[in-house]
Tab-separated table of C-alpha atoms in Angstrom:
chain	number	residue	atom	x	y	z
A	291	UNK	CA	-42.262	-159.169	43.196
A	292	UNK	CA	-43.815	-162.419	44.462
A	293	UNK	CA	-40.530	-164.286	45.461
A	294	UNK	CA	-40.011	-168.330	46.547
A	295	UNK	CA	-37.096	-168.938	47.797
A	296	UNK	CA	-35.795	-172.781	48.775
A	297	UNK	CA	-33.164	-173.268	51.655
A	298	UNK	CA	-31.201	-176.373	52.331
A	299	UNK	CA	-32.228	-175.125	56.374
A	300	UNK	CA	-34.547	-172.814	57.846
A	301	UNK	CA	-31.660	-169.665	58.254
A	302	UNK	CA	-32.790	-169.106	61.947
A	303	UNK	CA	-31.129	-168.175	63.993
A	304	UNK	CA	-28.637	-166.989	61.414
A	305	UNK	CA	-25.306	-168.503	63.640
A	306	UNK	CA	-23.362	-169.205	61.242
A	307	UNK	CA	-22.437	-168.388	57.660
A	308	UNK	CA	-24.622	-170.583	56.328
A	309	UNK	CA	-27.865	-169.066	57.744
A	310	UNK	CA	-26.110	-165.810	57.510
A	311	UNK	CA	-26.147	-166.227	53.848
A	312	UNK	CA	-29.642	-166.856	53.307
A	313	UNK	CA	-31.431	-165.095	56.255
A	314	UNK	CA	-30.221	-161.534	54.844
A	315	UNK	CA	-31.305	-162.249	51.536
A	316	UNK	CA	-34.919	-163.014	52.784
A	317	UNK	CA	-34.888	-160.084	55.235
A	318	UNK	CA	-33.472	-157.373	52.556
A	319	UNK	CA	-35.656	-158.549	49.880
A	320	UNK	CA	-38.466	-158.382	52.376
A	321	UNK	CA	-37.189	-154.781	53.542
A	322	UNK	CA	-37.190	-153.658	50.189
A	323	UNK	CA	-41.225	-154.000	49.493
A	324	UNK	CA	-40.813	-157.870	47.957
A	325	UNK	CA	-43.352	-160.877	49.138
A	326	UNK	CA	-40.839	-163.552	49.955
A	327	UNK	CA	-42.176	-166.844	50.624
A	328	UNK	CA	-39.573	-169.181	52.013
A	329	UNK	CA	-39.586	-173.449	51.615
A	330	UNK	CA	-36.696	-175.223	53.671
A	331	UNK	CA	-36.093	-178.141	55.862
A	332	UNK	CA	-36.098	-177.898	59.229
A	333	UNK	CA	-33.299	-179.224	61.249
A	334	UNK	CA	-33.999	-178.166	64.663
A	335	UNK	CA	-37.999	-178.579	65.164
A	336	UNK	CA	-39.294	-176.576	68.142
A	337	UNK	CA	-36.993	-173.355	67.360
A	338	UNK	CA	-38.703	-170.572	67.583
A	339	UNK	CA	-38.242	-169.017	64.171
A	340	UNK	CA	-41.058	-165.765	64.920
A	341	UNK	CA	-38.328	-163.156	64.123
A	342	UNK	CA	-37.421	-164.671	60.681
A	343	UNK	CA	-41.662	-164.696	59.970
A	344	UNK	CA	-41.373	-161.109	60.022
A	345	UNK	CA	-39.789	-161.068	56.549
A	346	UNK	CA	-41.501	-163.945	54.933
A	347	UNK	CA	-44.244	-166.708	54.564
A	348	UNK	CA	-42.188	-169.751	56.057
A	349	UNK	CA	-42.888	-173.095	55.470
A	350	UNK	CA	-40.636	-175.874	56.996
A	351	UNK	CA	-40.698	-179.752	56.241
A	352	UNK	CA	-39.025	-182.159	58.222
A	353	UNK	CA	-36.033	-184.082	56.883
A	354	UNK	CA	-32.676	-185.639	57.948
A	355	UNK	CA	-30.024	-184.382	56.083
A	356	UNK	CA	-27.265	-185.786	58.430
A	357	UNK	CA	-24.116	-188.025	57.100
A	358	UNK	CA	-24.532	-191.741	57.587
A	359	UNK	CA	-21.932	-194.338	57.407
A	360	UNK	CA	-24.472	-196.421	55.281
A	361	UNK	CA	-25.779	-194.147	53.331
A	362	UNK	CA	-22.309	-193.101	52.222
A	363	UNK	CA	-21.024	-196.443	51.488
A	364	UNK	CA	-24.624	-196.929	49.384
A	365	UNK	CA	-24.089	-194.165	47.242
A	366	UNK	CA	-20.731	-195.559	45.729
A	367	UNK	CA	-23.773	-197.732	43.374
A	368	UNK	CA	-25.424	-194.361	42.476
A	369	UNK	CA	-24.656	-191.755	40.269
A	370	UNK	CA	-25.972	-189.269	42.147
A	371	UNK	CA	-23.585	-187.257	44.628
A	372	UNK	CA	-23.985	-188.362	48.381
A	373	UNK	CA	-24.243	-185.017	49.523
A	374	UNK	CA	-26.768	-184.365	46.831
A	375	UNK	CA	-28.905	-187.467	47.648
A	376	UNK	CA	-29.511	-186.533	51.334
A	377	UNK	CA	-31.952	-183.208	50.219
A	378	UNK	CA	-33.816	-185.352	47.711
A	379	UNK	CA	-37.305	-185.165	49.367
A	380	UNK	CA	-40.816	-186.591	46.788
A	381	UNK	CA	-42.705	-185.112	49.887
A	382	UNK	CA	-40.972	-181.383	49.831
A	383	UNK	CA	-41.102	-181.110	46.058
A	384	UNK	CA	-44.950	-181.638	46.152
A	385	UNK	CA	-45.392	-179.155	48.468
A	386	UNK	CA	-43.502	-176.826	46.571
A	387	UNK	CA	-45.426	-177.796	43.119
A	388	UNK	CA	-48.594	-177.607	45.007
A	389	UNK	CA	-47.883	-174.043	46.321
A	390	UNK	CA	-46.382	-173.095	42.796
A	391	UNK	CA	-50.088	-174.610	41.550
A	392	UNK	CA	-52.385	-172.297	44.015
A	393	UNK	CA	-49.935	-169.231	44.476
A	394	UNK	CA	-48.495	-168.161	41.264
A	395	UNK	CA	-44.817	-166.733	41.991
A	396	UNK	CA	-42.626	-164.241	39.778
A	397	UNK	CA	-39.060	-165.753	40.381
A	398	UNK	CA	-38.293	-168.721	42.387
A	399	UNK	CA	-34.512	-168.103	44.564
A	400	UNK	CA	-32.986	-171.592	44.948
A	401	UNK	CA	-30.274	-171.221	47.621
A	402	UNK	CA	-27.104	-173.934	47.182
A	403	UNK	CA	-26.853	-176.556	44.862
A	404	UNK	CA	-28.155	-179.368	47.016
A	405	UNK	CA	-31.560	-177.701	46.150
A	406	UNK	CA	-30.854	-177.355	42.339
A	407	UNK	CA	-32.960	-180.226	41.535
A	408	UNK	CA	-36.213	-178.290	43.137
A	409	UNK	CA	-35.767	-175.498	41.094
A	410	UNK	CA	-35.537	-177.618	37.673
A	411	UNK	CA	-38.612	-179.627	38.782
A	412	UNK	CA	-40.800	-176.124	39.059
A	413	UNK	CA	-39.513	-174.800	35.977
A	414	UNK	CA	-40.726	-177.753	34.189
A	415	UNK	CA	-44.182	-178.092	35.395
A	416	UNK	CA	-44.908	-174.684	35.979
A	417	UNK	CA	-42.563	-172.672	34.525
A	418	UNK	CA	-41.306	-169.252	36.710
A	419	UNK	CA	-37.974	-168.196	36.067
A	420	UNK	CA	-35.180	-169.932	38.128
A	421	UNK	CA	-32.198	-168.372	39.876
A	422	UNK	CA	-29.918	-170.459	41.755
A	423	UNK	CA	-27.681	-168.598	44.318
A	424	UNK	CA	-24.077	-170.371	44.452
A	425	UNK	CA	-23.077	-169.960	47.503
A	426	UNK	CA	-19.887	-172.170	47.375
A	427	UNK	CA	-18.897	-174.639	44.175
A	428	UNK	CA	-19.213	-177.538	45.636
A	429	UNK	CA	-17.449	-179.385	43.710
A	430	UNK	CA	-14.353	-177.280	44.366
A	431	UNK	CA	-14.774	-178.142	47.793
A	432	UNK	CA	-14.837	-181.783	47.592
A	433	UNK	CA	-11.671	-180.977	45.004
A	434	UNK	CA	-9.665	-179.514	48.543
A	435	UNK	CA	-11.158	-181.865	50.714
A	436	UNK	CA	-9.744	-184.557	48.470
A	437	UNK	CA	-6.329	-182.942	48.494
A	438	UNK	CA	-6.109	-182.996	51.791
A	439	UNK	CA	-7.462	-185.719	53.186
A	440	UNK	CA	-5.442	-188.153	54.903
A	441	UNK	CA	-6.901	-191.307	55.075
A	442	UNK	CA	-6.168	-193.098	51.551
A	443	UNK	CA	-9.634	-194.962	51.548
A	444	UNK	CA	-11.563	-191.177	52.785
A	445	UNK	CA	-9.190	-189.842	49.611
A	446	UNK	CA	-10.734	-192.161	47.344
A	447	UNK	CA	-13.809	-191.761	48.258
A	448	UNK	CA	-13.948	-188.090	48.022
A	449	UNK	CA	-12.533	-188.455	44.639
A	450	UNK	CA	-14.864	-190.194	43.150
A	451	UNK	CA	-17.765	-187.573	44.895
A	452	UNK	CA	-16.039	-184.560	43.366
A	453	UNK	CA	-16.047	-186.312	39.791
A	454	UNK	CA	-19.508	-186.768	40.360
A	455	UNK	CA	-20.001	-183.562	41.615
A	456	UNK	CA	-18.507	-181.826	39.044
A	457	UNK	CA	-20.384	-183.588	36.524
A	458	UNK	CA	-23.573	-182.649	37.930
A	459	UNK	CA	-23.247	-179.211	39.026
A	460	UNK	CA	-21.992	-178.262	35.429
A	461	UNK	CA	-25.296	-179.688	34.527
A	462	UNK	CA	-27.362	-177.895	36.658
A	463	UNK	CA	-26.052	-174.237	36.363
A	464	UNK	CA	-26.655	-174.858	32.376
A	465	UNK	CA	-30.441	-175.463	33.397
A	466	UNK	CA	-30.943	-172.275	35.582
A	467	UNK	CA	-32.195	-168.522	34.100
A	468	UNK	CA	-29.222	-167.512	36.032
A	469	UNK	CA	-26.513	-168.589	38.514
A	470	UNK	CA	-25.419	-166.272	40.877
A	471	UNK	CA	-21.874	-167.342	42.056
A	472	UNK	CA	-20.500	-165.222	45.320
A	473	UNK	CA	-16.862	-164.021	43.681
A	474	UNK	CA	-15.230	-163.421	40.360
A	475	UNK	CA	-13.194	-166.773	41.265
A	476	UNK	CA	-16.491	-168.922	41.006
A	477	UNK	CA	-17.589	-167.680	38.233
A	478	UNK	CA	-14.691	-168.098	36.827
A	479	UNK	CA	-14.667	-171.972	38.040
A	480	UNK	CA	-18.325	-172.253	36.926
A	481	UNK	CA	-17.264	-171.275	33.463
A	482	UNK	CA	-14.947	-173.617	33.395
A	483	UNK	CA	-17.196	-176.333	33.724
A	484	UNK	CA	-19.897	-175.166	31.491
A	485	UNK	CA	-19.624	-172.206	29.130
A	486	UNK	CA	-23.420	-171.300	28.454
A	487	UNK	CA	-24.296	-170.942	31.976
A	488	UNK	CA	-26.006	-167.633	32.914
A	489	UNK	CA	-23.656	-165.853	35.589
A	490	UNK	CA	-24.348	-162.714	38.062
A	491	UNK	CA	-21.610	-162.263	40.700
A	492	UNK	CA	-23.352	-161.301	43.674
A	493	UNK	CA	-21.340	-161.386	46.726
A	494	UNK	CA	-22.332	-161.998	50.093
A	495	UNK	CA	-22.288	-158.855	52.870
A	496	UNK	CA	-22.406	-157.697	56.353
A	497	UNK	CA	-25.287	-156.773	58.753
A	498	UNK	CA	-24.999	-153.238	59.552
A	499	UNK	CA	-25.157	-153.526	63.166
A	500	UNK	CA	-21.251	-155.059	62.003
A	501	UNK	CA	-19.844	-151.583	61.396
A	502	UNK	CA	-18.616	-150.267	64.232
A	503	UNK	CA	-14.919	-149.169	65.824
A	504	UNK	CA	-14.328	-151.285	68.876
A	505	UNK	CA	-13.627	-150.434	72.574
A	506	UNK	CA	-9.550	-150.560	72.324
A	507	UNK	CA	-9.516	-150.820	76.189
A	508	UNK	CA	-11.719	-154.176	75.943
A	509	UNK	CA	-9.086	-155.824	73.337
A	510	UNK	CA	-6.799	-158.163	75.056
A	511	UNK	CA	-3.303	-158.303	74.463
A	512	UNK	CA	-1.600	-161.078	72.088
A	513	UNK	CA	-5.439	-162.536	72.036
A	514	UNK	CA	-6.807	-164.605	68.866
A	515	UNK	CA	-9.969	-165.536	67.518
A	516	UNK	CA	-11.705	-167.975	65.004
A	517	UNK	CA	-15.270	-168.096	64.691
A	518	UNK	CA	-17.887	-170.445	62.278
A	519	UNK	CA	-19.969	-173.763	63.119
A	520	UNK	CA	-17.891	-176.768	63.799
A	521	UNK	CA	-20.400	-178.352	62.238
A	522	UNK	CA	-19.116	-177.557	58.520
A	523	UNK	CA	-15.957	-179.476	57.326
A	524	UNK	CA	-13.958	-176.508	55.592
A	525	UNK	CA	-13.733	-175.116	59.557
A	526	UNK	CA	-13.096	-177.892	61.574
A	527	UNK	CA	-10.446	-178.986	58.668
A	528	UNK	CA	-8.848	-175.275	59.232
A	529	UNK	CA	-9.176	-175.041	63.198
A	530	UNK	CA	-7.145	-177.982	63.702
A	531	UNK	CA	-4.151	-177.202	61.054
A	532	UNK	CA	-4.176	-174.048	62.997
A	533	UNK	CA	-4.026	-176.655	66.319
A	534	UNK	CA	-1.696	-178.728	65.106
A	535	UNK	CA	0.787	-177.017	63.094
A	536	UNK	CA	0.390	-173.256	63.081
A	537	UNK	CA	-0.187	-171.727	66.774
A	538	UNK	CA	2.641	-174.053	68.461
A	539	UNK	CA	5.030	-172.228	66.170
A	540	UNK	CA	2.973	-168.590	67.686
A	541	UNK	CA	3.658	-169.503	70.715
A	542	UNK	CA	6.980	-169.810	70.575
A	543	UNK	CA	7.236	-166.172	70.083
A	544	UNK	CA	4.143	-165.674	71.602
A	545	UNK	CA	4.021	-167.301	74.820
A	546	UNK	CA	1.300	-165.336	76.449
A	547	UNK	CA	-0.837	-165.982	73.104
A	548	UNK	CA	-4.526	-167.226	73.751
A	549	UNK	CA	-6.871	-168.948	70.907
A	550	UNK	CA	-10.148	-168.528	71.185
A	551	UNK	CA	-12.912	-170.595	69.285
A	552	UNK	CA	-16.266	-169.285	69.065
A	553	UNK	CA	-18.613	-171.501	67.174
A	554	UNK	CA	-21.819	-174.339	67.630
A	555	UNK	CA	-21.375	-177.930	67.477
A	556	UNK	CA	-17.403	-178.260	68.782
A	557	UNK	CA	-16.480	-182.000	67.594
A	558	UNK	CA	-14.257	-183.735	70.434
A	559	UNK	CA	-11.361	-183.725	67.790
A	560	UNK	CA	-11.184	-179.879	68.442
A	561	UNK	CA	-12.452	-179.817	72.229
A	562	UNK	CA	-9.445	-182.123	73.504
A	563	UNK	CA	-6.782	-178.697	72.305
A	564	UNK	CA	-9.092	-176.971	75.474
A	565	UNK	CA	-6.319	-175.437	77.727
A	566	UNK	CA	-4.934	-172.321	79.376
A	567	UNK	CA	-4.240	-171.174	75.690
A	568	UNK	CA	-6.922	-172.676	74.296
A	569	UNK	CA	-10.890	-170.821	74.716
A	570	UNK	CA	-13.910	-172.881	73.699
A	571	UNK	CA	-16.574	-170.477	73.993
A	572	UNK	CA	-19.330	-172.648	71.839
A	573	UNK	CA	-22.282	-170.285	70.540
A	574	UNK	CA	-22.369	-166.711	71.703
A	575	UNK	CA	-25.674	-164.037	71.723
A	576	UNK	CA	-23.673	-161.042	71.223
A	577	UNK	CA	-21.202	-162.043	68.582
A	578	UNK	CA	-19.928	-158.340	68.006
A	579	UNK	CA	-19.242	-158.016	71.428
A	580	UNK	CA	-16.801	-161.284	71.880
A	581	UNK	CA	-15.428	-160.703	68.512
A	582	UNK	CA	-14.256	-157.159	68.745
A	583	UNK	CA	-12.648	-158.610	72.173
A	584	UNK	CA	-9.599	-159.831	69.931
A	585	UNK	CA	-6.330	-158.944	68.717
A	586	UNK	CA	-6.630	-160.697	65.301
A	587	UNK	CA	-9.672	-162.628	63.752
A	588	UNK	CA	-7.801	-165.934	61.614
A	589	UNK	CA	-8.980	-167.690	58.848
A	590	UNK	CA	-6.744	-170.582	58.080
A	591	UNK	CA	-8.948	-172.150	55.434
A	592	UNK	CA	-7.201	-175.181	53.379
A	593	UNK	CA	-10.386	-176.297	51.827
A	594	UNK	CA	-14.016	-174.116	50.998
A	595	UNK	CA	-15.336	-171.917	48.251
A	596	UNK	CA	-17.424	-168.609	47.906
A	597	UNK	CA	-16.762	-166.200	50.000
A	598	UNK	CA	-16.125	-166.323	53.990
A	599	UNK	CA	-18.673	-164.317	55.593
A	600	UNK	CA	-16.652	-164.304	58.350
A	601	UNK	CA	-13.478	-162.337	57.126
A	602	UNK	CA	-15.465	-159.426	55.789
A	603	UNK	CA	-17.519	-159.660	59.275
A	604	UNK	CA	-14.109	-159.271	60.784
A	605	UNK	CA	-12.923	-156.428	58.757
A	606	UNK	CA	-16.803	-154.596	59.449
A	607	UNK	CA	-15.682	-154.667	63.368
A	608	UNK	CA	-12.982	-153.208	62.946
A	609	UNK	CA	-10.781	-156.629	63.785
A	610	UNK	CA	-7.592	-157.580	61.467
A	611	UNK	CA	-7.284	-161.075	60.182
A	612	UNK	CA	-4.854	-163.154	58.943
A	613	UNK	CA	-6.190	-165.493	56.362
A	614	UNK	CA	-4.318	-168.031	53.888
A	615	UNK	CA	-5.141	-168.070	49.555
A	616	UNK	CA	-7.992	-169.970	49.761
A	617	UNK	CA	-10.067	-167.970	52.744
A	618	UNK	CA	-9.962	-164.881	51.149
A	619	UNK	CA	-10.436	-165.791	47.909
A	620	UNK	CA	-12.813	-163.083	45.984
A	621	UNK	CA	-13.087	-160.520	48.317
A	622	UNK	CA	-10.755	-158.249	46.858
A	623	UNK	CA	-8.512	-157.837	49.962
A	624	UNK	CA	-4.770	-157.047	49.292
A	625	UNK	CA	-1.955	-158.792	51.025
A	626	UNK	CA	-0.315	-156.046	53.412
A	627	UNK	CA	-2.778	-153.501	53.047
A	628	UNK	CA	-5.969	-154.840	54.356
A	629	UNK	CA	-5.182	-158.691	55.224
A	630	UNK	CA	-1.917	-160.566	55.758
A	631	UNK	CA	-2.040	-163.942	53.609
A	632	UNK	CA	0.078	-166.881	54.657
A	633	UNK	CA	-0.413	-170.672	53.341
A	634	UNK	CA	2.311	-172.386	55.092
A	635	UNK	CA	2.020	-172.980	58.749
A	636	UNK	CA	5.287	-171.405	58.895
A	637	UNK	CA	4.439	-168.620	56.443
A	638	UNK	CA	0.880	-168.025	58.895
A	639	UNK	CA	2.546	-168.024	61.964
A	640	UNK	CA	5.027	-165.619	60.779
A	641	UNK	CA	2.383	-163.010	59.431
A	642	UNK	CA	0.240	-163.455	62.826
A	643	UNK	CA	3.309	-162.914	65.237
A	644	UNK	CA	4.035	-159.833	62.685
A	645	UNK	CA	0.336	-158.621	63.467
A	646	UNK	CA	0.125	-159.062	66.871
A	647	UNK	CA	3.555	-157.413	67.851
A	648	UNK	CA	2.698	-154.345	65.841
A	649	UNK	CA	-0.260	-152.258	67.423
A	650	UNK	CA	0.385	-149.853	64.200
A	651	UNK	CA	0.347	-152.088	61.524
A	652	UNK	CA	-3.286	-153.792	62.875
A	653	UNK	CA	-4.222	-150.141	63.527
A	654	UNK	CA	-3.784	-149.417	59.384
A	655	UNK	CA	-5.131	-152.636	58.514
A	656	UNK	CA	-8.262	-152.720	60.100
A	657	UNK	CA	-9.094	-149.282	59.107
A	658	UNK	CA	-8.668	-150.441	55.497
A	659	UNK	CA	-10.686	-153.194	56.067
A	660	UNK	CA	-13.395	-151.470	57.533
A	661	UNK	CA	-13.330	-149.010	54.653
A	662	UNK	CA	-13.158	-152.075	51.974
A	663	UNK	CA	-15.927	-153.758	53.566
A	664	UNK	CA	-17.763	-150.718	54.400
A	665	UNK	CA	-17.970	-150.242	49.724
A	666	UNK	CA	-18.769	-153.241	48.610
A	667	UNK	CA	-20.607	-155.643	51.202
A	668	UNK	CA	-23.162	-154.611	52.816
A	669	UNK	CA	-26.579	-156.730	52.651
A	670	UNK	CA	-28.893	-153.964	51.477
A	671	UNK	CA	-26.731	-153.573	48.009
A	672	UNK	CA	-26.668	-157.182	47.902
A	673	UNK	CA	-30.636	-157.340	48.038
A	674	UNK	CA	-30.769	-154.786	45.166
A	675	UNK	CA	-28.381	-156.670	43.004
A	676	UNK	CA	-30.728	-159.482	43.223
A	677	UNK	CA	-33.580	-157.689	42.311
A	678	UNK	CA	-31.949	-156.663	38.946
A	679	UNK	CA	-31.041	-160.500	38.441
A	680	UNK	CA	-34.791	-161.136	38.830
A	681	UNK	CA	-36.040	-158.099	36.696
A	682	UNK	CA	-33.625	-160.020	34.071
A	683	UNK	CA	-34.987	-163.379	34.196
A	684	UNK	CA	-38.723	-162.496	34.351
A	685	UNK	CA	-38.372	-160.261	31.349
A	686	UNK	CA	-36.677	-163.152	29.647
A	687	UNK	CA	-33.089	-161.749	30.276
A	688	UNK	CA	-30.706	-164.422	31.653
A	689	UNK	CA	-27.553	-163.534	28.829
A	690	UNK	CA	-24.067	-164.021	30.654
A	691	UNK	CA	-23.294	-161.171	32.956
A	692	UNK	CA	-19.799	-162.316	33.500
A	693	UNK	CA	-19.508	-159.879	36.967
């Protein structure tokens, strides 16, 4: 198949879920005889993206999609969703009409909803079959973020965006051949907000270079890790709960307990917790190699949606995590048997302490992680549920899947 896929970001190098996310898809498509030609901004000009080429046509256009205070406070006159509005490019969508125009494609891939919009566009003036991958809801997101927000004015605010985004991403998944959300639990979310969209869970996986036992002489006693881009709110709004109000209570019973934060883009908010107890290692090469280091991977996630990459990366190397509700939601992991779930600070504290005093109970869960992850997520099964979402839509498929 002759494949376009459109990225929020060009997924190289693929350090962080994010870029995880969409970089596989390109490469196993790619792997599995497809001709993937990839459109996406590019954030970081003068990054050598060679090793992604390998797997696809890429084509990059320049364009800020950072926050600004102005633009924010502009938007509350629009209708449009602030984080929407900053991917709205005239100048990308003709080049993506004007390829569509001289290379006829088979399925165009739109990756998040902030790229909805391009997808709709094509459809109408050219007419391939759309499928938009959902990697998160974002409304859903805004939703938590909302919830938990602190500042009343920041509360407000975010209100108003998740009406609005809620309103328009209902819309959108109604326009698309299909919608791919990541877990039963968006689906299920996405049905709530509009019945006749066309859903195919496809859920997110693990490189294979992941599965692998670890060296148990390497793993350091009583140590802790947390790893994703500071630069994405749902982890910078979970690293510092954990901060704040989770791994003081650890230590208590954990004295000799060490943190450590592995992760691009550290925002001084996190950096100033830097300490004895406290390891900011910023971005690593070998992430394998520093993860499988650890005791126990944490996810501590209060706001987010889809699936965390990160947790079933954990579980692939072999490391146990302890996650709350809302990190491990769709992933299928059970409470006790391959994760411990806590969603007070008092309730996470307790089930880490439990975890890292007990070399026998992160023994068992970790190998029924590994075995859980090992089934169901692994990129190359991902790739070829994709292809039967295409085969769908070209031959004019596109009825509710449901999962």
């Amino acid at each position: 198949m002759k494949i376009l896929q459109v990225a929020p970001q060009v997924p190289y190098p693929p350090e962080d879920g994010g870029k995880v996310g969409i970089y596989n898809i390109t490469k196993h498509l790619a792997r599995r005889g497809h001709d993937v030609t990839l459109f996406a901004f590019d954030r970081a000009p003068g990054t050598d993206y060679g090793p992604l080429r390998e797997f696809c046509a890429l084509h990059t256009h320049a364009h800020s999609t950072r926050n600004s205070a102005g633009g924010a406070l502009l938007n509350i006159f629009s209708d449009l969703p602030y984080t929407i509005s900053k991917y709205r490019s005239p100048d990308f969508l003709r080049l993506l009409v004007k390829f569509t125009q001289d290379h006829p494609v088979d399925v165009v891939h739109i990756d998040h909803l902030h790229m909805a919009a391009y997808g709709v566009a094509l459809k109408r003036r050219s007419g391939p079959p759309i499928v938009l991958r959902e990697h998160n809801v974002e409304s859903v997101i805004m939703e938590r973020y909302a919830d938990h927000a602190s500042n009343p004015a920041m509360r407000a605010y975010a209100r108003l965006q998740q009406r609005r985004l809620r309103a328009y991403e209902s819309r959108m998944v109604g326009l698309y051949d299909a919608c791919c959300p990541i877990t039963p639990d968006d689906a299920s979310k996405i049905r709530g907000m509009n019945p006749a969209a066309r859903l195919h869970i496809v859920p997110g996986g693990v490189e294979a270079s992941y599965f692998a036992a670890p060296d148990e002489s390497a793993i350091a006693p009583d140590s802790i890790v947390f790893f994703g881009g500071m630069d994405w709110v749902p982890n910078r709004d979970a690293v510092l709960w954990f901060l704040e109000e989770i791994f003081p209570v650890v230590l208590k019973s954990r004295p000799e307990a060490t943190l450590t934060i592995v992760g691009k883009n550290v925002p001084d908010e996190v950096a100033r917790h830097a300490g004895p107890r406290v390891l900011m290692r910023g971005y690593v090469e070998d992430l394998r190699a520093e993860i499988q280091r650890h005791a126990v991977s944490i996810a501590p996630f209060r706001i987010g949606g889809g699936m965390r990459l990160k947790i079933i990366e954990s579980f692939a190397m072999s490391v146990p995590v302890v996650s709350t509700t809302i990190g491990c939601e769709g992933i299928g992991a059970s409470h006790g048997e391959t994760i411990l779930i806590g969603d007070t600070p008092g309730e996470f504290a307790a089930q880490l302490v439990r975890l890292l005093g007990d070399g026998g109970m992160r023994r068992t869960v970790r190998e029924a992680a590994f075995a859980l992850a090992s089934a169901r997520y692994r990129w190359d099964n991902v790739a070829a549920m994709f292809e039967d979402v295409y085969r769908g839509v070209i031959a004019g498929g596109g009825e509710s899947a449901g999962g």
